[in-house]
Amino acid sequence: MKSHTQYLTLNVGSKMEFLNITTEVEEAVRTSAVQEGLCLVNTMHITSSVFVNDDEHGLHHDFGKWLEHLAPFNPDPNVYHHNRTGEDNADAHLKRQIMGREVVVAVTKGKLDLGRWEQLFYGEFDGNRPKKVLIKIIGE
Amino acid sequence: MKSHTQYLTLNVGSKMEFLNITTEVEEAVRTSAVQEGLCLVNTMHITSSVFVNDDEHGLHHDFGKWLEHLAPFNPDPNVYHHNRTGEDNADAHLKRQIMGREVVVAVTKGKLDLGRWEQLFYGEFDGNRPKKVLIKIIGE
Amino acid sequence: MKSHTQYLTLNVGSKMEFLNITTEVEEAVRTSAVQEGLCLVNTMHITSSVFVNDDEHGLHHDFGKWLEHLAPFNPDPNVYHHNRTGEDNADAHLKRQIMGREVVVAVTKGKLDLGRWEQLFYGEFDGNRPKKVLIKIIGE
């Protein structure tokens, strides 16, 4: 069995943003030399996500508006008890649960086995600091 | 290490529906001859889901009503910017984030290691066209 | 390839609660003797979750309040058709979709490869009965 581990560091200069990381993950798969296996991609943080969806600007706008509606930002510690710790990012912990922590993608014939429109994204909900994404590939 | 890759093609004749695909995935595990490993099942599309829950008709009705409440269908491109592309399925991209893209199930003693009520479903949110589900099994 | 399978039994004495199971999963990784691989942790039930987030009491309060807002408990079978089966836990099936069924964590150098604040939780939404969590580790 082969395995390959790689870490990306991302620094998003705004509170919420979606970055396409498909190319970086494809490169990690090539480096791994795995032909048949599984590729895990996860954020190592609890206020961001890794997910698969469409690389379309309007949709990313819709995601932002929708997540703000479902889990609105509010620094008030009476609204979110988490903000009694001195943080103001409780909403980011909730948004990330909707969008997910990780994706697992099949590796087939040495490549990410993605559908035609599937692209991998890092979703930031509490930006303006460096964050890490883990890529782990196992197989043969 | 063994690996097995299989694709299902599904064509749902309505906008939203939930199909039990447990039998098809169990068959793929038998075909793989893997005794101990992991089985990834994911939709290859960005307006549908693979998830685990109960095979109960009333619950599926509740899922549909609930998802429509959280992420309502609306073709208006002022409501969802994604629909400025000429599509009308922005809501389906949102619904799929709630229900998830994939499941990973353990394979133990040659079988899917599921709890008593766990069943695998394909969740369609933008039907009336053929869609593919990927099954990837690795192990020994 | 090595593999290791372990089941935890949890019995939560309230309807909704979040239990930190990181130590139990770390122990399973040590027992497996896997150095490089993947660790799947999933609930075997359809009214509970396994997820990764922060071990912070205020945040868990916020999760509870937020989930109750998005998917309120209501035993009325006219509100949730699932409750026509004689159950009253339709809301728990919905809450679990938001929080997720499983997590997959990388195993690197013999340890769970978690970010600084990442902790694994069992999320119960229909407690007062014994439930099982599956841990499956594969790798080398």
Short mmCIF file of C-alpha atoms in Angstrom, two decimals:
data_model
loop_
_atom_site.label_atom_id
_atom_site.label_comp_id
_atom_site.label_asym_id
_atom_site.label_seq_id
_atom_site.Cartn_x
_atom_site.Cartn_y
_atom_site.Cartn_z
CA MET A 1 0.00 0.00 0.00
CA LYS A 2 1.19 3.51 -0.84
CA SER A 3 0.33 6.62 1.13
CA HIS A 4 0.96 10.32 0.62
CA THR A 5 0.32 13.22 3.01
CA GLN A 6 0.37 16.86 2.06
CA TYR A 7 -0.69 20.12 3.72
CA LEU A 8 -1.86 23.29 1.97
CA THR A 9 -1.72 26.64 3.74
CA LEU A 10 -4.37 29.16 2.73
CA ASN A 11 -4.83 32.73 3.89
CA VAL A 12 -8.14 34.24 2.91
CA GLY A 13 -8.31 38.02 3.25
CA SER A 14 -12.03 38.21 4.03
CA LYS A 15 -14.42 36.66 6.52
CA MET A 16 -16.17 34.35 4.02
CA GLU A 17 -14.83 33.07 0.71
CA PHE A 18 -14.69 29.94 -1.47
CA LEU A 19 -11.40 28.86 -3.08
CA ASN A 20 -11.13 26.22 -5.80
CA ILE A 21 -8.38 23.78 -4.68
CA THR A 22 -8.95 21.08 -7.34
CA THR A 23 -5.62 21.68 -9.11
CA GLU A 24 -3.64 21.38 -5.88
CA VAL A 25 -5.39 18.11 -4.99
CA GLU A 26 -4.84 16.72 -8.52
CA GLU A 27 -1.14 17.49 -8.16
CA ALA A 28 -1.00 15.66 -4.82
CA VAL A 29 -2.58 12.61 -6.48
CA ARG A 30 0.10 12.66 -9.22
CA THR A 31 2.85 12.99 -6.60
CA SER A 32 1.42 10.04 -4.65
CA ALA A 33 1.71 7.74 -7.70
CA VAL A 34 -1.42 5.96 -6.40
CA GLN A 35 -3.39 4.41 -9.29
CA GLU A 36 -6.38 2.99 -7.36
CA GLY A 37 -7.34 4.30 -3.94
CA LEU A 38 -9.01 6.99 -1.85
CA CYS A 39 -8.14 10.66 -1.41
CA LEU A 40 -9.25 12.45 1.76
CA VAL A 41 -9.25 16.26 1.73
CA ASN A 42 -10.20 18.05 4.95
CA THR A 43 -9.82 21.40 6.59
CA MET A 44 -7.83 21.17 9.85
CA HIS A 45 -9.93 24.01 11.32
CA ILE A 46 -13.40 24.16 12.86
CA THR A 47 -14.59 27.37 11.23
CA SER A 48 -14.02 26.31 7.62
CA SER A 49 -15.01 23.54 5.21
CA VAL A 50 -13.86 21.42 2.32
CA PHE A 51 -16.70 20.56 -0.07
CA VAL A 52 -17.52 19.71 -3.68
CA ASN A 53 -19.80 21.84 -5.82
CA ASP A 54 -19.84 24.07 -8.91
CA ASP A 55 -17.18 26.65 -9.83
CA GLU A 56 -19.75 29.33 -10.63
CA HIS A 57 -19.54 32.85 -9.23
CA GLY A 58 -23.28 33.39 -8.87
CA LEU A 59 -23.67 30.15 -6.91
CA HIS A 60 -20.93 31.19 -4.49
CA HIS A 61 -22.83 34.43 -3.91
CA ASP A 62 -25.94 32.34 -3.22
CA PHE A 63 -24.04 30.09 -0.78
CA GLY A 64 -22.87 33.15 1.15
CA LYS A 65 -26.32 34.73 1.40
CA TRP A 66 -27.97 31.42 2.28
CA LEU A 67 -25.46 30.54 5.00
CA GLU A 68 -25.79 34.03 6.47
CA HIS A 69 -29.56 33.48 6.58
CA LEU A 70 -29.32 30.02 8.22
CA ALA A 71 -26.53 30.93 10.67
CA PRO A 72 -26.21 34.72 10.90
CA PHE A 73 -23.09 36.46 12.21
CA ASN A 74 -23.79 38.01 15.60
CA PRO A 75 -21.04 38.91 18.10
CA ASP A 76 -23.59 39.26 20.96
CA PRO A 77 -22.73 36.68 23.69
CA ASN A 78 -26.41 36.52 24.62
CA VAL A 79 -27.26 35.28 21.14
CA TYR A 80 -24.37 32.81 20.83
CA HIS A 81 -22.92 31.57 24.14
CA HIS A 82 -19.71 30.59 22.32
CA ASN A 83 -18.99 34.31 22.01
CA ARG A 84 -18.73 34.50 25.83
CA THR A 85 -15.21 33.08 25.34
CA GLY A 86 -14.21 36.43 23.83
CA GLU A 87 -14.51 35.14 20.25
CA ASP A 88 -17.11 36.41 17.81
CA ASN A 89 -17.11 33.46 15.40
CA ALA A 90 -19.88 31.17 16.68
CA ASP A 91 -21.70 31.59 13.36
CA ALA A 92 -18.64 30.24 11.50
CA HIS A 93 -18.77 27.01 13.57
CA LEU A 94 -22.41 26.56 12.51
CA LYS A 95 -21.91 27.46 8.84
CA ARG A 96 -19.14 24.90 8.58
CA GLN A 97 -21.50 22.11 9.79
CA ILE A 98 -23.80 22.79 6.82
CA MET A 99 -20.98 22.79 4.28
CA GLY A 100 -19.03 19.90 5.85
CA ARG A 101 -15.45 19.26 7.05
CA GLU A 102 -14.10 16.90 4.41
CA VAL A 103 -14.54 15.11 1.13
CA VAL A 104 -13.37 11.65 0.13
CA VAL A 105 -12.75 11.25 -3.61
CA ALA A 106 -11.95 8.01 -5.44
CA VAL A 107 -8.63 7.73 -7.28
CA THR A 108 -9.07 5.68 -10.48
CA LYS A 109 -6.33 5.06 -13.07
CA GLY A 110 -4.11 7.58 -11.29
CA LYS A 111 -6.62 10.46 -11.32
CA LEU A 112 -9.33 12.00 -9.14
CA ASP A 113 -12.52 10.25 -10.26
CA LEU A 114 -14.74 13.35 -10.38
CA GLY A 115 -17.97 13.97 -12.26
CA ARG A 116 -17.93 16.54 -15.06
CA TRP A 117 -18.88 19.53 -12.88
CA GLU A 118 -17.41 18.42 -9.55
CA GLN A 119 -14.78 20.83 -8.22
CA LEU A 120 -13.19 20.86 -4.75
CA PHE A 121 -13.48 23.99 -2.64
CA TYR A 122 -12.08 25.35 0.57
CA GLY A 123 -14.86 27.33 2.28
CA GLU A 124 -13.66 29.98 4.74
CA PHE A 125 -16.09 31.38 7.31
CA ASP A 126 -13.65 33.13 9.67
CA GLY A 127 -10.79 34.34 7.52
CA ASN A 128 -7.89 36.77 7.86
CA ARG A 129 -5.55 34.16 9.33
CA PRO A 130 -3.56 31.24 7.86
CA LYS A 131 -5.39 27.91 7.75
CA LYS A 132 -4.34 24.41 6.76
CA VAL A 133 -5.92 21.77 4.53
CA LEU A 134 -4.80 18.14 4.74
CA ILE A 135 -4.63 15.83 1.70
CA LYS A 136 -4.16 12.12 2.43
CA ILE A 137 -4.05 9.55 -0.35
CA ILE A 138 -3.87 5.80 0.21
CA GLY A 139 -3.97 2.98 -2.33
CA GLU A 140 -1.80 1.18 -4.82
CA MET B 1 -4.63 -4.38 -1.54
CA LYS B 2 -7.76 -4.98 -3.63
CA SER B 3 -9.85 -2.26 -5.25
CA HIS B 4 -13.14 -2.25 -7.12
CA THR B 5 -14.80 0.62 -9.01
CA GLN B 6 -18.38 0.61 -10.20
CA TYR B 7 -20.76 3.24 -11.59
CA LEU B 8 -24.57 3.22 -11.28
CA THR B 9 -26.71 5.24 -13.68
CA LEU B 10 -29.99 6.53 -12.28
CA ASN B 11 -32.72 8.46 -14.03
CA VAL B 12 -35.28 9.97 -11.69
CA GLY B 13 -38.48 11.13 -13.38
CA SER B 14 -39.24 13.95 -10.96
CA LYS B 15 -37.42 16.98 -9.58
CA MET B 16 -36.89 15.55 -6.05
CA GLU B 17 -36.84 11.90 -4.99
CA PHE B 18 -35.00 9.46 -2.73
CA LEU B 19 -33.92 6.04 -4.06
CA ASN B 20 -32.69 3.19 -1.87
CA ILE B 21 -29.41 1.95 -3.41
CA THR B 22 -28.33 -0.37 -0.57
CA THR B 23 -28.79 -3.59 -2.59
CA GLU B 24 -26.66 -2.27 -5.47
CA VAL B 25 -23.86 -1.26 -3.08
CA GLU B 26 -24.00 -4.63 -1.27
CA GLU B 27 -23.62 -6.36 -4.64
CA ALA B 28 -20.58 -4.22 -5.46
CA VAL B 29 -19.00 -5.25 -2.14
CA ARG B 30 -19.56 -8.93 -2.98
CA THR B 31 -18.06 -8.43 -6.44
CA SER B 32 -15.00 -6.70 -4.94
CA ALA B 33 -14.23 -9.75 -2.73
CA VAL B 34 -12.89 -7.27 -0.14
CA GLN B 35 -13.23 -8.70 3.39
CA GLU B 36 -11.92 -5.73 5.43
CA GLY B 37 -11.87 -2.22 4.01
CA LEU B 38 -13.74 0.95 3.17
CA CYS B 39 -16.54 1.56 0.68
CA LEU B 40 -17.02 5.08 -0.70
CA VAL B 41 -20.37 5.86 -2.36
CA ASN B 42 -20.80 9.32 -3.90
CA THR B 43 -22.93 11.09 -6.42
CA MET B 44 -20.88 12.41 -9.36
CA HIS B 45 -23.23 15.40 -9.65
CA ILE B 46 -23.58 18.67 -7.77
CA THR B 47 -27.37 18.78 -7.51
CA SER B 48 -27.82 15.40 -5.82
CA SER B 49 -26.68 13.51 -2.72
CA VAL B 50 -25.76 10.13 -1.36
CA PHE B 51 -26.72 9.75 2.30
CA VAL B 52 -27.70 7.22 4.97
CA ASN B 53 -31.02 7.32 6.77
CA ASP B 54 -34.30 5.41 7.23
CA ASP B 55 -36.27 3.68 4.46
CA GLU B 56 -39.58 5.14 5.64
CA HIS B 57 -41.99 6.86 3.28
CA GLY B 58 -43.25 9.43 5.78
CA LEU B 59 -39.69 10.52 6.60
CA HIS B 60 -38.90 11.02 2.91
CA HIS B 61 -41.95 13.29 2.68
CA ASP B 62 -40.60 15.20 5.69
CA PHE B 63 -37.14 15.51 4.10
CA GLY B 64 -38.70 17.00 0.96
CA LYS B 65 -40.83 19.53 2.81
CA TRP B 66 -37.97 20.49 5.14
CA LEU B 67 -35.43 20.95 2.34
CA GLU B 68 -37.94 23.04 0.39
CA HIS B 69 -38.34 25.23 3.49
CA LEU B 70 -34.59 25.63 4.08
CA ALA B 71 -33.65 26.10 0.39
CA PRO B 72 -36.78 26.91 -1.64
CA PHE B 73 -36.96 26.46 -5.40
CA ASN B 74 -37.05 29.85 -7.10
CA PRO B 75 -36.11 30.38 -10.76
CA ASP B 76 -35.83 34.18 -10.26
CA PRO B 77 -32.23 35.25 -11.03
CA ASN B 78 -32.60 38.12 -8.56
CA VAL B 79 -33.20 35.64 -5.75
CA TYR B 80 -30.45 33.18 -6.76
CA HIS B 81 -27.62 34.65 -8.85
CA HIS B 82 -26.76 31.14 -10.06
CA ASN B 83 -29.94 31.27 -12.11
CA ARG B 84 -28.45 34.15 -14.15
CA THR B 85 -26.55 31.39 -16.01
CA GLY B 86 -29.87 30.34 -17.57
CA GLU B 87 -30.32 27.45 -15.13
CA ASP B 88 -33.10 27.32 -12.55
CA ASN B 89 -31.54 24.81 -10.15
CA ALA B 90 -29.67 26.95 -7.59
CA ASP B 91 -31.91 25.51 -4.86
CA ALA B 92 -30.74 21.98 -5.77
CA HIS B 93 -27.09 22.99 -5.19
CA LEU B 94 -28.05 24.20 -1.70
CA LYS B 95 -30.26 21.23 -0.79
CA ARG B 96 -27.43 18.87 -1.69
CA GLN B 97 -25.08 20.59 0.82
CA ILE B 98 -27.50 19.75 3.65
CA MET B 99 -27.88 16.12 2.63
CA GLY B 100 -24.21 15.59 1.68
CA ARG B 101 -22.26 14.31 -1.34
CA GLU B 102 -21.00 10.94 -0.14
CA VAL B 103 -20.92 8.25 2.50
CA VAL B 104 -18.04 6.05 3.58
CA VAL B 105 -19.12 2.68 4.99
CA ALA B 106 -16.86 0.09 6.65
CA VAL B 107 -16.59 -3.35 5.04
CA THR B 108 -16.25 -6.02 7.74
CA LYS B 109 -16.14 -9.79 7.10
CA GLY B 110 -17.03 -9.17 3.46
CA LYS B 111 -20.18 -7.11 4.15
CA LEU B 112 -21.27 -3.50 4.54
CA ASP B 113 -21.00 -2.87 8.30
CA LEU B 114 -24.31 -1.01 8.71
CA GLY B 115 -26.42 -0.46 11.79
CA ARG B 116 -29.84 -2.10 11.90
CA TRP B 117 -31.76 0.78 10.31
CA GLU B 118 -29.03 2.28 8.16
CA GLN B 119 -29.91 2.30 4.44
CA LEU B 120 -28.09 4.09 1.62
CA PHE B 121 -30.00 6.58 -0.51
CA TYR B 122 -29.48 8.55 -3.66
CA GLY B 123 -31.18 11.92 -3.18
CA GLU B 124 -32.14 13.71 -6.38
CA PHE B 125 -32.89 17.46 -6.32
CA ASP B 126 -32.82 18.23 -10.05
CA GLY B 127 -34.08 15.15 -11.82
CA ASN B 128 -35.34 14.21 -15.27
CA ARG B 129 -31.85 13.43 -16.60
CA PRO B 130 -29.44 10.50 -16.17
CA LYS B 131 -27.02 10.79 -13.23
CA LYS B 132 -24.13 8.65 -12.04
CA VAL B 133 -23.17 7.27 -8.64
CA LEU B 134 -19.62 6.02 -8.00
CA ILE B 135 -18.87 3.04 -5.74
CA LYS B 136 -15.21 2.55 -4.78
CA ILE B 137 -14.12 -0.24 -2.47
CA ILE B 138 -10.57 -0.69 -1.21
CA GLY B 139 -9.19 -3.21 1.27
CA GLU B 140 -8.15 -6.82 1.52
CA MET C 1 -2.63 -3.77 4.65
CA LYS C 2 -3.73 -3.71 8.29
CA SER C 3 -7.29 -3.18 9.44
CA HIS C 4 -8.92 -2.71 12.83
CA THR C 5 -12.62 -2.60 13.72
CA GLN C 6 -14.01 -1.43 17.04
CA TYR C 7 -17.46 -0.56 18.36
CA LEU C 8 -18.26 1.90 21.15
CA THR C 9 -21.56 1.71 23.03
CA LEU C 10 -22.90 5.00 24.34
CA ASN C 11 -26.00 5.64 26.41
CA VAL C 12 -26.96 9.30 26.64
CA GLY C 13 -29.47 10.10 29.39
CA SER C 14 -31.10 13.03 27.60
CA LYS C 15 -32.72 13.69 24.23
CA MET C 16 -29.86 15.83 22.84
CA GLU C 17 -26.21 15.85 23.92
CA PHE C 18 -22.67 16.02 22.53
CA LEU C 19 -19.98 13.62 23.82
CA ASN C 20 -16.27 14.03 23.12
CA ILE C 21 -15.02 10.62 21.86
CA THR C 22 -11.53 11.73 20.73
CA THR C 23 -9.70 9.72 23.43
CA GLU C 24 -11.53 6.51 22.52
CA VAL C 25 -10.71 6.95 18.82
CA GLU C 26 -7.05 7.73 19.59
CA GLU C 27 -6.87 4.50 21.60
CA ALA C 28 -8.33 2.53 18.69
CA VAL C 29 -5.64 3.99 16.40
CA ARG C 30 -2.91 2.87 18.85
CA THR C 31 -4.45 -0.61 19.04
CA SER C 32 -4.56 -0.86 15.23
CA ALA C 33 -0.79 -0.24 14.96
CA VAL C 34 -1.52 1.55 11.66
CA GLN C 35 1.12 4.21 10.95
CA GLU C 36 -0.28 5.65 7.67
CA GLY C 37 -3.92 5.26 6.73
CA LEU C 38 -7.51 6.37 7.17
CA CYS C 39 -9.79 6.20 10.21
CA LEU C 40 -13.56 6.15 9.66
CA VAL C 41 -15.76 6.97 12.66
CA ASN C 42 -19.54 6.75 12.18
CA THR C 43 -22.67 6.41 14.19
CA MET C 44 -24.56 3.20 13.38
CA HIS C 45 -27.88 4.98 14.02
CA ILE C 46 -30.00 7.36 11.97
CA THR C 47 -30.92 9.80 14.73
CA SER C 48 -27.38 10.66 15.79
CA SER C 49 -24.14 12.01 14.32
CA VAL C 50 -20.38 11.82 14.48
CA PHE C 51 -18.74 15.17 13.71
CA VAL C 52 -15.65 17.29 14.36
CA ASN C 53 -15.83 20.66 16.05
CA ASP C 54 -14.75 22.54 19.19
CA ASP C 55 -14.91 21.17 22.76
CA GLU C 56 -16.49 24.34 24.13
CA HIS C 57 -19.58 24.28 26.32
CA GLY C 58 -21.09 27.52 25.00
CA LEU C 59 -20.80 26.31 21.41
CA HIS C 60 -22.60 23.08 22.27
CA HIS C 61 -25.43 25.16 23.73
CA ASP C 62 -25.51 27.12 20.47
CA PHE C 63 -25.59 23.92 18.39
CA GLY C 64 -28.59 22.69 20.39
CA LYS C 65 -30.55 25.92 20.07
CA TRP C 66 -29.71 26.27 16.36
CA LEU C 67 -30.66 22.70 15.49
CA GLU C 68 -33.92 23.07 17.41
CA HIS C 69 -34.62 26.21 15.33
CA LEU C 70 -33.81 24.54 11.99
CA ALA C 71 -35.53 21.21 12.74
CA PRO C 72 -37.87 21.62 15.74
CA PHE C 73 -39.12 18.69 17.81
CA ASN C 74 -42.82 18.15 17.17
CA PRO C 75 -44.58 14.85 17.87
CA ASP C 76 -47.62 15.88 15.76
CA PRO C 77 -47.99 13.38 12.86
CA ASN C 78 -49.55 16.17 10.76
CA VAL C 79 -46.34 18.17 11.03
CA TYR C 80 -43.94 15.25 10.45
CA HIS C 81 -45.41 12.27 8.57
CA HIS C 82 -42.64 10.07 10.00
CA ASN C 83 -44.40 10.36 13.34
CA ARG C 84 -47.42 8.50 11.87
CA THR C 85 -45.33 5.35 12.47
CA GLY C 86 -45.88 5.84 16.20
CA GLU C 87 -42.43 7.40 16.69
CA ASP C 88 -41.92 11.02 17.73
CA ASN C 89 -38.34 11.46 16.51
CA ALA C 90 -38.67 12.82 12.96
CA ASP C 91 -36.80 15.96 14.05
CA ALA C 92 -33.82 13.82 15.13
CA HIS C 93 -33.55 12.33 11.61
CA LEU C 94 -33.38 15.89 10.21
CA LYS C 95 -30.94 17.25 12.81
CA ARG C 96 -28.57 14.40 12.07
CA GLN C 97 -28.43 15.34 8.36
CA ILE C 98 -27.11 18.80 9.29
CA MET C 99 -24.45 17.47 11.64
CA GLY C 100 -23.49 14.44 9.49
CA ARG C 101 -23.16 10.66 9.92
CA GLU C 102 -19.41 10.16 9.88
CA VAL C 103 -15.93 11.61 9.81
CA VAL C 104 -12.84 10.30 8.06
CA VAL C 105 -9.57 11.31 9.73
CA ALA C 106 -6.06 10.74 8.37
CA VAL C 107 -3.68 8.60 10.40
CA THR C 108 -0.12 9.96 10.08
CA LYS C 109 2.92 8.57 11.95
CA GLY C 110 0.63 6.39 14.03
CA LYS C 111 -1.65 9.19 15.23
CA LEU C 112 -4.91 10.93 14.30
CA ASP C 113 -3.80 13.83 12.09
CA LEU C 114 -6.08 16.48 13.65
CA GLY C 115 -5.78 20.26 13.63
CA ARG C 116 -5.13 22.00 16.93
CA TRP C 117 -8.78 22.49 17.88
CA GLU C 118 -10.33 19.51 16.10
CA GLN C 119 -12.14 17.14 18.46
CA LEU C 120 -14.44 14.23 17.58
CA PHE C 121 -17.98 14.21 18.92
CA TYR C 122 -20.90 11.86 19.11
CA GLY C 123 -24.08 13.95 18.71
CA GLU C 124 -27.23 12.39 20.13
CA PHE C 125 -30.64 13.69 19.03
CA ASP C 126 -32.87 10.89 20.35
CA GLY C 127 -31.23 9.60 23.50
CA ASN C 128 -32.20 7.43 26.46
CA ARG C 129 -31.21 4.19 24.72
CA PRO C 130 -27.88 2.48 23.96
CA LYS C 131 -26.30 3.42 20.62
CA LYS C 132 -23.20 2.21 18.78
CA VAL C 133 -20.33 4.00 17.09
CA LEU C 134 -18.09 2.16 14.62
CA ILE C 135 -14.35 2.86 14.28
CA LYS C 136 -12.62 1.34 11.25
CA ILE C 137 -8.95 1.94 10.58
CA ILE C 138 -7.14 0.74 7.47
CA GLY C 139 -3.56 1.33 6.38
CA GLU C 140 -0.04 0.17 7.05
#
